[in-house]
Amino acid sequence: MKTIHFVAAAIMGLASVAHADVSKKDQDFITKAAAGGMYEVEAGKLAKAKGTSEGVKSYGDMLVNDHTAANDELKALATAKGATLPSALPADKTRKLEKMGGAKDFDRQFVKQVGQADHKTDIALFEKASKNADDAELKAFAAKTIPTLKGHKEHADGLVKSGSR
């Protein structure tokens, strides 16, 4: 019995060491960025399926492609650093998708929520990490991703201005 406890303690110790490569602040960014990225991919898929305008459908396709690529890069970086990633979309984001999917004016709600509000939040998160992350590679990833996020927000702003929503 003591052997089992010792082995369990040793495994727990190794698990702690595996996550020692990232600071709490960096782990927090990784978790939020990964959850946000998964959400954007699912939102993009929803736009492709439920969107009524070609502009919204094509925007959804862009989100799926760009956020899948960023998610893959973040996953590789997090794995190399021993950081943990969320295994599923957080419940609050799932609820947002469900609510948006049932909206009468889906295109308008999608562009307003995902394209504008969520990307504004994402940009702030990535800008903060690009300046304050402890890990240099994580800082570089955040900085490199900002122009894409800003491009997504600008594209959404353009959809609103053109009435393609």
Short mmCIF file of C-alpha atoms in Angstrom, two decimals:
data_model
loop_
_atom_site.label_atom_id
_atom_site.label_comp_id
_atom_site.label_asym_id
_atom_site.label_seq_id
_atom_site.Cartn_x
_atom_site.Cartn_y
_atom_site.Cartn_z
CA MET A 1 0.00 0.00 0.00
CA LYS A 2 2.84 2.39 0.81
CA THR A 3 4.31 1.65 -2.61
CA ILE A 4 1.10 2.74 -4.32
CA HIS A 5 1.07 6.01 -2.36
CA PHE A 6 4.72 6.58 -3.17
CA VAL A 7 4.12 5.94 -6.89
CA ALA A 8 1.08 8.23 -6.85
CA ALA A 9 3.09 10.94 -5.11
CA ALA A 10 5.91 10.53 -7.63
CA ILE A 11 3.47 10.82 -10.54
CA MET A 12 1.89 13.92 -9.00
CA GLY A 13 5.36 15.39 -8.58
CA LEU A 14 6.17 14.73 -12.22
CA ALA A 15 2.91 16.36 -13.26
CA SER A 16 3.89 19.45 -11.33
CA VAL A 17 7.31 19.52 -12.94
CA ALA A 18 5.77 19.15 -16.39
CA HIS A 19 3.85 22.38 -15.87
CA ALA A 20 6.71 24.29 -14.32
CA ASP A 21 7.83 25.60 -17.72
CA VAL A 22 5.12 28.29 -17.84
CA SER A 23 4.24 30.90 -15.29
CA LYS A 24 0.72 31.21 -13.92
CA LYS A 25 0.25 34.37 -15.99
CA ASP A 26 1.34 32.60 -19.18
CA GLN A 27 -0.85 29.57 -18.40
CA ASP A 28 -3.79 31.94 -17.95
CA PHE A 29 -3.14 33.49 -21.37
CA ILE A 30 -2.80 30.05 -23.00
CA THR A 31 -6.08 28.91 -21.47
CA LYS A 32 -7.98 32.04 -22.51
CA ALA A 33 -6.44 32.14 -25.98
CA ALA A 34 -7.17 28.46 -26.61
CA ALA A 35 -10.78 28.76 -25.41
CA GLY A 36 -11.25 31.89 -27.51
CA GLY A 37 -9.73 30.22 -30.54
CA MET A 38 -11.97 27.17 -30.23
CA TYR A 39 -14.96 29.47 -29.85
CA GLU A 40 -14.03 31.43 -32.99
CA VAL A 41 -13.75 28.23 -35.03
CA GLU A 42 -17.16 27.02 -33.83
CA ALA A 43 -18.67 30.46 -34.41
CA GLY A 44 -17.22 30.50 -37.91
CA LYS A 45 -18.76 27.08 -38.63
CA LEU A 46 -22.08 28.38 -37.32
CA ALA A 47 -21.85 31.40 -39.63
CA LYS A 48 -21.16 29.17 -42.62
CA ALA A 49 -24.22 27.06 -41.76
CA LYS A 50 -26.71 29.73 -40.58
CA GLY A 51 -25.54 32.91 -42.28
CA THR A 52 -27.88 34.36 -44.86
CA SER A 53 -25.49 36.78 -46.59
CA GLU A 54 -22.46 35.67 -48.56
CA GLY A 55 -20.40 38.23 -46.62
CA VAL A 56 -21.18 36.55 -43.30
CA LYS A 57 -20.64 33.05 -44.70
CA SER A 58 -17.28 34.02 -46.17
CA TYR A 59 -16.30 35.78 -42.93
CA GLY A 60 -17.16 32.60 -41.06
CA ASP A 61 -14.93 30.63 -43.41
CA MET A 62 -12.07 33.07 -42.78
CA LEU A 63 -12.50 32.67 -39.01
CA VAL A 64 -12.44 28.88 -39.26
CA ASN A 65 -9.26 28.90 -41.35
CA ASP A 66 -7.33 31.57 -39.46
CA HIS A 67 -8.27 30.46 -35.95
CA THR A 68 -7.64 26.78 -36.74
CA ALA A 69 -4.11 27.72 -37.83
CA ALA A 70 -3.54 29.87 -34.73
CA ASN A 71 -5.01 27.14 -32.49
CA ASP A 72 -2.64 24.56 -33.98
CA GLU A 73 0.33 26.85 -33.41
CA LEU A 74 -0.73 27.59 -29.83
CA LYS A 75 -1.27 23.89 -29.15
CA ALA A 76 2.25 23.05 -30.36
CA LEU A 77 3.74 25.86 -28.29
CA ALA A 78 1.76 24.93 -25.18
CA THR A 79 2.67 21.26 -25.53
CA ALA A 80 6.36 22.11 -25.88
CA LYS A 81 6.14 24.25 -22.73
CA GLY A 82 4.22 21.65 -20.73
CA ALA A 83 1.18 23.90 -20.43
CA THR A 84 -2.35 22.59 -20.26
CA LEU A 85 -5.01 23.38 -22.82
CA PRO A 86 -8.77 23.27 -22.33
CA SER A 87 -10.14 20.00 -23.68
CA ALA A 88 -13.55 21.41 -24.54
CA LEU A 89 -15.26 24.70 -25.22
CA PRO A 90 -16.09 26.43 -21.93
CA ALA A 91 -19.79 26.39 -20.96
CA ASP A 92 -20.18 30.17 -21.22
CA LYS A 93 -18.94 30.14 -24.80
CA THR A 94 -21.17 27.18 -25.67
CA ARG A 95 -24.15 29.14 -24.32
CA LYS A 96 -23.17 32.18 -26.42
CA LEU A 97 -23.07 30.01 -29.55
CA GLU A 98 -26.44 28.44 -28.76
CA LYS A 99 -28.04 31.84 -28.12
CA MET A 100 -26.55 33.28 -31.29
CA GLY A 101 -27.59 30.24 -33.33
CA GLY A 102 -31.20 30.82 -32.30
CA ALA A 103 -31.20 34.56 -33.03
CA LYS A 104 -33.83 35.77 -35.51
CA ASP A 105 -31.32 38.11 -37.15
CA PHE A 106 -28.35 35.74 -37.03
CA ASP A 107 -26.09 37.70 -39.38
CA ARG A 108 -26.41 40.90 -37.38
CA GLN A 109 -25.91 39.19 -34.03
CA PHE A 110 -22.96 37.19 -35.32
CA VAL A 111 -21.10 40.20 -36.72
CA LYS A 112 -21.82 42.32 -33.64
CA GLN A 113 -20.89 39.64 -31.08
CA VAL A 114 -18.17 37.57 -32.72
CA GLY A 115 -16.75 39.96 -35.26
CA GLN A 116 -16.70 43.12 -33.19
CA ALA A 117 -17.10 42.51 -29.43
CA ASP A 118 -15.23 39.21 -29.13
CA HIS A 119 -12.39 40.32 -31.38
CA LYS A 120 -12.01 43.54 -29.38
CA THR A 121 -11.58 41.39 -26.25
CA ASP A 122 -9.18 39.03 -28.05
CA ILE A 123 -7.04 41.90 -29.32
CA ALA A 124 -6.69 43.28 -25.79
CA LEU A 125 -5.75 39.83 -24.45
CA PHE A 126 -3.10 39.28 -27.13
CA GLU A 127 -1.69 42.82 -26.84
CA LYS A 128 -1.24 42.34 -23.11
CA ALA A 129 0.48 38.98 -23.62
CA SER A 130 2.70 40.40 -26.37
CA LYS A 131 4.08 42.86 -23.82
CA ASN A 132 3.82 41.03 -20.52
CA ALA A 133 4.18 37.27 -21.11
CA ASP A 134 7.09 35.75 -19.26
CA ASP A 135 7.94 33.33 -22.08
CA ALA A 136 9.60 34.91 -25.14
CA GLU A 137 8.04 32.43 -27.60
CA LEU A 138 4.58 33.04 -26.17
CA LYS A 139 5.17 36.80 -26.43
CA ALA A 140 6.16 36.36 -30.07
CA PHE A 141 3.12 34.19 -30.81
CA ALA A 142 0.81 36.81 -29.31
CA ALA A 143 2.47 39.65 -31.22
CA LYS A 144 2.33 37.71 -34.49
CA THR A 145 -1.38 36.95 -34.04
CA ILE A 146 -2.52 40.52 -33.33
CA PRO A 147 -2.61 41.68 -36.99
CA THR A 148 -4.89 38.76 -37.90
CA LEU A 149 -7.23 39.53 -35.01
CA LYS A 150 -7.30 43.21 -35.96
CA GLY A 151 -8.00 42.21 -39.56
CA HIS A 152 -10.95 40.13 -38.41
CA LYS A 153 -12.39 43.05 -36.42
CA GLU A 154 -11.88 45.46 -39.34
CA HIS A 155 -13.57 42.99 -41.67
CA ALA A 156 -16.55 42.80 -39.29
CA ASP A 157 -16.66 46.60 -39.09
CA GLY A 158 -16.74 46.64 -42.90
CA LEU A 159 -19.64 44.17 -42.95
CA VAL A 160 -21.58 46.48 -40.63
CA LYS A 161 -20.82 49.57 -42.73
CA SER A 162 -21.72 47.87 -46.01
CA GLY A 163 -24.93 46.41 -44.63
CA SER A 164 -23.78 42.87 -45.54
CA ARG A 165 -24.90 41.54 -42.23
#
